[in-house]
Amino acid sequence: MRVTFREQLDSLRGSLVVMGSDVTSAMRWATQSLLEGELDPASRCIETAAAVRQRRDEVEEAVVTLLVRQQPVASDLRLALASLHVAADFERMGALAEHVAKIMLLRHPITAVPPEVARVARQMADIAERLAWKVTGVLETGDATQAAELETDDDEMDALHQQMFEVLFGQWPHEVKAAVDAALLARFYERYADHAVSAAQQVVYLVTGVAPAKQD
Amino acid sequence: MRVTFREQLDSLRGSLVVMGSDVTSAMRWATQSLLEGELDPASRCIETAAAVRQRRDEVEEAVVTLLVRQQPVASDLRLALASLHVAADFERMGALAEHVAKIMLLRHPITAVPPEVARVARQMADIAERLAWKVTGVLETGDATQAAELETDDDEMDALHQQMFEVLFGQWPHEVKAAVDAALLARFYERYADHAVSAAQQVVYLVTGVAPAKQD
């Protein structure tokens, strides 16, 4: 019975891998549309975010089915809840990618990212994508060693967020609107990274069975 | 057995009521510190947000215990998951109140809210508090009729968010920093309201047993 529960839970990991892969692509497309002014990737991002929302519902339904069929012990239940946490983080990451795409669409054909902030935005986007890609990789391979790197990546993200504010609060030659857009974009990338780190803690739990330390 | 599960789940509602009440207070304190320049309510807000995080963990633990003791049917399980959703929304609302308090602390003794945006900020704060108070009331009384009003309140919030941008993108006489702060504050209030509406859908499910329509 126990083995079956874990095996079934493991098969849920497949759905989470697809979600992780989708939110990685969604943010890549959002960034591409933002920095290169292309409309098509923005649409793909928005469609993908909707698909991710749908898949989260399916994961929840699958967990309910699994829990009804089996009588799991507490440790199994905690793993099932960890899967739900990961699905929730991925859903938010999809929504944040969508926010980036929507700022691009709102300002198009004017760019929401003037040259002064394009470099920092690109770096934030690269880290965001790398974090999502790594957490998806840990889910897929079950190899948790990469997860440790995520904290370092997240520190880099925080430093870039700070840099963005320094640019905006220095000699800003553009309208207030462009500064507000850039501040919101920075926040979206940073939140995306936070959710990736949060997902990674639960993913490590899923693949190793070792519970994450409580954050405060 | 079934009745016992529902009864135990109902007792969990007590913890959710405390969380809802706490996040209502947390946002009220954050707003008070923001608009009146008082430091003490900001500290209380931050402490309360930490307590709410802690209580969410306790709710999750209680759900695990409940599910291990009983063998719930699918409908019971969905109600248990709905409780977890509400706890997650409340935790985010606490964190968003904390973000408001932290912007105040970051700028103190300068106000983060110049007169041009103080009125809109106050209105957003009032709606945020009202939404959280209503959803907590539905949880406490089990009377779902008030929940319908939340959507209207949320529409008002969206309109205010729009107003805020109009002020910022008009003749803004202050530094870029103040505009960015105001835009972020508006986003925090709006997200807080979104989470209250999302929590309300699950709360209606908890108190009536009628599943919410899927959002897209």
GROMACS .gro file of N, CA and C in nm, chain B residues 156-212:
model
  171
  372GLU      N    1  -1.456   4.818  -0.715
  372GLU     CA    2  -1.420   4.952  -0.664
  372GLU      C    3  -1.269   4.964  -0.648
  373MET      N    4  -1.209   4.857  -0.596
  373MET     CA    5  -1.065   4.858  -0.576
  373MET      C    6  -0.992   4.874  -0.709
  374ASP      N    7  -1.036   4.802  -0.810
  374ASP     CA    8  -0.972   4.812  -0.941
  374ASP      C    9  -0.984   4.955  -0.997
  375ALA      N   10  -1.101   5.017  -0.975
  375ALA     CA   11  -1.121   5.154  -1.023
  375ALA      C   12  -1.026   5.250  -0.951
  376LEU      N   13  -1.006   5.230  -0.822
  376LEU     CA   14  -0.915   5.315  -0.746
  376LEU      C   15  -0.770   5.296  -0.792
  377HIS      N   16  -0.736   5.171  -0.821
  377HIS     CA   17  -0.602   5.140  -0.870
  377HIS      C   18  -0.575   5.220  -0.997
  378GLN      N   19  -0.676   5.223  -1.084
  378GLN     CA   20  -0.669   5.300  -1.208
  378GLN      C   21  -0.651   5.449  -1.179
  379GLN      N   22  -0.730   5.499  -1.084
  379GLN     CA   23  -0.721   5.641  -1.043
  379GLN      C   24  -0.581   5.675  -0.996
  380MET      N   25  -0.524   5.582  -0.918
  380MET     CA   26  -0.389   5.606  -0.867
  380MET      C   27  -0.291   5.628  -0.982
  381PHE      N   28  -0.299   5.544  -1.083
  381PHE     CA   29  -0.210   5.558  -1.198
  381PHE      C   30  -0.234   5.690  -1.270
  382GLU      N   31  -0.362   5.732  -1.278
  382GLU     CA   32  -0.391   5.860  -1.345
  382GLU      C   33  -0.322   5.976  -1.272
  383VAL      N   34  -0.325   5.972  -1.140
  383VAL     CA   35  -0.258   6.076  -1.062
  383VAL      C   36  -0.107   6.072  -1.088
  384LEU      N   37  -0.051   5.951  -1.082
  384LEU     CA   38   0.095   5.938  -1.097
  384LEU      C   39   0.143   5.976  -1.237
  385PHE      N   40   0.061   5.944  -1.337
  385PHE     CA   41   0.103   5.966  -1.476
  385PHE      C   42   0.058   6.103  -1.526
  386GLY      N   43  -0.006   6.182  -1.439
  386GLY     CA   44  -0.046   6.318  -1.476
  386GLY      C   45   0.069   6.415  -1.444
  387GLN      N   46   0.033   6.530  -1.387
  387GLN     CA   47   0.137   6.628  -1.350
  387GLN      C   48   0.192   6.591  -1.213
  388TRP      N   49   0.289   6.505  -1.207
  388TRP     CA   50   0.343   6.456  -1.079
  388TRP      C   51   0.451   6.552  -1.030
  389PRO      N   52   0.428   6.622  -0.918
  389PRO     CA   53   0.523   6.726  -0.879
  389PRO      C   54   0.638   6.674  -0.791
  390HIS      N   55   0.636   6.543  -0.758
  390HIS     CA   56   0.737   6.491  -0.665
  390HIS      C   57   0.843   6.411  -0.739
  391GLU      N   58   0.934   6.354  -0.658
  391GLU     CA   59   1.039   6.271  -0.715
  391GLU      C   60   0.980   6.141  -0.769
  392VAL      N   61   1.059   6.077  -0.855
  392VAL     CA   62   1.021   5.947  -0.910
  392VAL      C   63   0.999   5.847  -0.796
  393LYS      N   64   1.082   5.856  -0.693
  393LYS     CA   65   1.073   5.761  -0.581
  393LYS      C   66   0.933   5.756  -0.521
  394ALA      N   67   0.874   5.874  -0.501
  394ALA     CA   68   0.741   5.879  -0.441
  394ALA      C   69   0.636   5.816  -0.533
  395ALA      N   70   0.656   5.832  -0.664
  395ALA     CA   71   0.561   5.771  -0.759
  395ALA      C   72   0.573   5.619  -0.756
  396VAL      N   73   0.698   5.571  -0.752
  396VAL     CA   74   0.720   5.425  -0.747
  396VAL      C   75   0.661   5.368  -0.618
  397ASP      N   76   0.685   5.437  -0.506
  397ASP     CA   77   0.626   5.392  -0.379
  397ASP      C   78   0.474   5.383  -0.389
  398ALA      N   79   0.413   5.487  -0.442
  398ALA     CA   80   0.267   5.490  -0.450
  398ALA      C   81   0.214   5.378  -0.539
  399ALA      N   82   0.286   5.354  -0.651
  399ALA     CA   83   0.244   5.246  -0.741
  399ALA      C   84   0.253   5.111  -0.673
  400LEU      N   85   0.361   5.090  -0.597
  400LEU     CA   86   0.376   4.963  -0.527
  400LEU      C   87   0.270   4.949  -0.417
  401LEU      N   88   0.247   5.057  -0.343
  401LEU     CA   89   0.144   5.053  -0.238
  401LEU      C   90   0.007   5.017  -0.298
  402ALA      N   91  -0.023   5.081  -0.412
  402ALA     CA   92  -0.152   5.051  -0.477
  402ALA      C   93  -0.159   4.904  -0.515
  403ARG      N   94  -0.047   4.853  -0.564
  403ARG     CA   95  -0.045   4.711  -0.600
  403ARG      C   96  -0.065   4.623  -0.477
  404PHE      N   97  -0.004   4.659  -0.364
  404PHE     CA   98  -0.019   4.577  -0.243
  404PHE      C   99  -0.165   4.574  -0.196
  405TYR      N  100  -0.230   4.690  -0.196
  405TYR     CA  101  -0.371   4.694  -0.156
  405TYR      C  102  -0.456   4.612  -0.252
  406GLU      N  103  -0.426   4.626  -0.380
  406GLU     CA  104  -0.507   4.554  -0.478
  406GLU      C  105  -0.488   4.403  -0.467
  407ARG      N  106  -0.365   4.359  -0.449
  407ARG     CA  107  -0.338   4.216  -0.435
  407ARG      C  108  -0.404   4.162  -0.309
  408TYR      N  109  -0.399   4.240  -0.203
  408TYR     CA  110  -0.464   4.201  -0.077
  408TYR      C  111  -0.612   4.178  -0.102
  409ALA      N  112  -0.675   4.269  -0.177
  409ALA     CA  113  -0.818   4.255  -0.208
  409ALA      C  114  -0.842   4.130  -0.293
  410ASP      N  115  -0.754   4.106  -0.391
  410ASP     CA  116  -0.768   3.987  -0.476
  410ASP      C  117  -0.766   3.860  -0.391
  411HIS      N  118  -0.673   3.856  -0.297
  411HIS     CA  119  -0.665   3.737  -0.211
  411HIS      C  120  -0.788   3.724  -0.123
  412ALA      N  121  -0.844   3.836  -0.080
  412ALA     CA  122  -0.966   3.831   0.001
  412ALA      C  123  -1.081   3.772  -0.081
  413VAL      N  124  -1.090   3.813  -0.207
  413VAL     CA  125  -1.196   3.762  -0.295
  413VAL      C  126  -1.174   3.612  -0.321
  414SER      N  127  -1.050   3.576  -0.345
  414SER     CA  128  -1.018   3.435  -0.367
  414SER      C  129  -1.050   3.353  -0.242
  415ALA      N  130  -1.013   3.403  -0.125
  415ALA     CA  131  -1.044   3.334   0.001
  415ALA      C  132  -1.195   3.321   0.017
  416ALA      N  133  -1.269   3.427  -0.020
  416ALA     CA  134  -1.414   3.426  -0.001
  416ALA      C  135  -1.479   3.313  -0.080
  417GLN      N  136  -1.428   3.288  -0.202
  417GLN     CA  137  -1.486   3.180  -0.283
  417GLN      C  138  -1.472   3.046  -0.212
  418GLN      N  139  -1.357   3.026  -0.153
  418GLN     CA  140  -1.333   2.900  -0.082
  418GLN      C  141  -1.412   2.895   0.049
  419VAL      N  142  -1.427   3.012   0.111
  419VAL     CA  143  -1.502   3.019   0.237
  419VAL      C  144  -1.649   2.985   0.213
  420VAL      N  145  -1.703   3.036   0.102
  420VAL     CA  146  -1.843   3.004   0.069
  420VAL      C  147  -1.857   2.853   0.051
  421TYR      N  148  -1.759   2.793  -0.013
  421TYR     CA  149  -1.757   2.648  -0.031
  421TYR      C  150  -1.753   2.579   0.106
  422LEU      N  151  -1.670   2.629   0.194
  422LEU     CA  152  -1.657   2.569   0.328
  422LEU      C  153  -1.788   2.575   0.405
  423VAL      N  154  -1.857   2.689   0.398
  423VAL     CA  155  -1.975   2.705   0.483
  423VAL      C  156  -2.103   2.654   0.416
  424THR      N  157  -2.104   2.643   0.281
  424THR     CA  158  -2.225   2.595   0.214
  424THR      C  159  -2.208   2.458   0.151
  425GLY      N  160  -2.083   2.418   0.124
  425GLY     CA  161  -2.059   2.292   0.054
  425GLY      C  162  -2.077   2.304  -0.097
  426VAL      N  163  -2.109   2.425  -0.146
  426VAL     CA  164  -2.125   2.445  -0.290
  426VAL      C  165  -1.992   2.492  -0.350
  427ALA      N  166  -1.941   2.416  -0.445
  427ALA     CA  167  -1.810   2.446  -0.503
  427ALA      C  168  -1.813   2.576  -0.582
  428PRO      N  169  -1.706   2.657  -0.572
  428PRO     CA  170  -1.701   2.783  -0.649
  428PRO      C  171  -1.685   2.752  -0.798
   0.00000   0.00000   0.00000
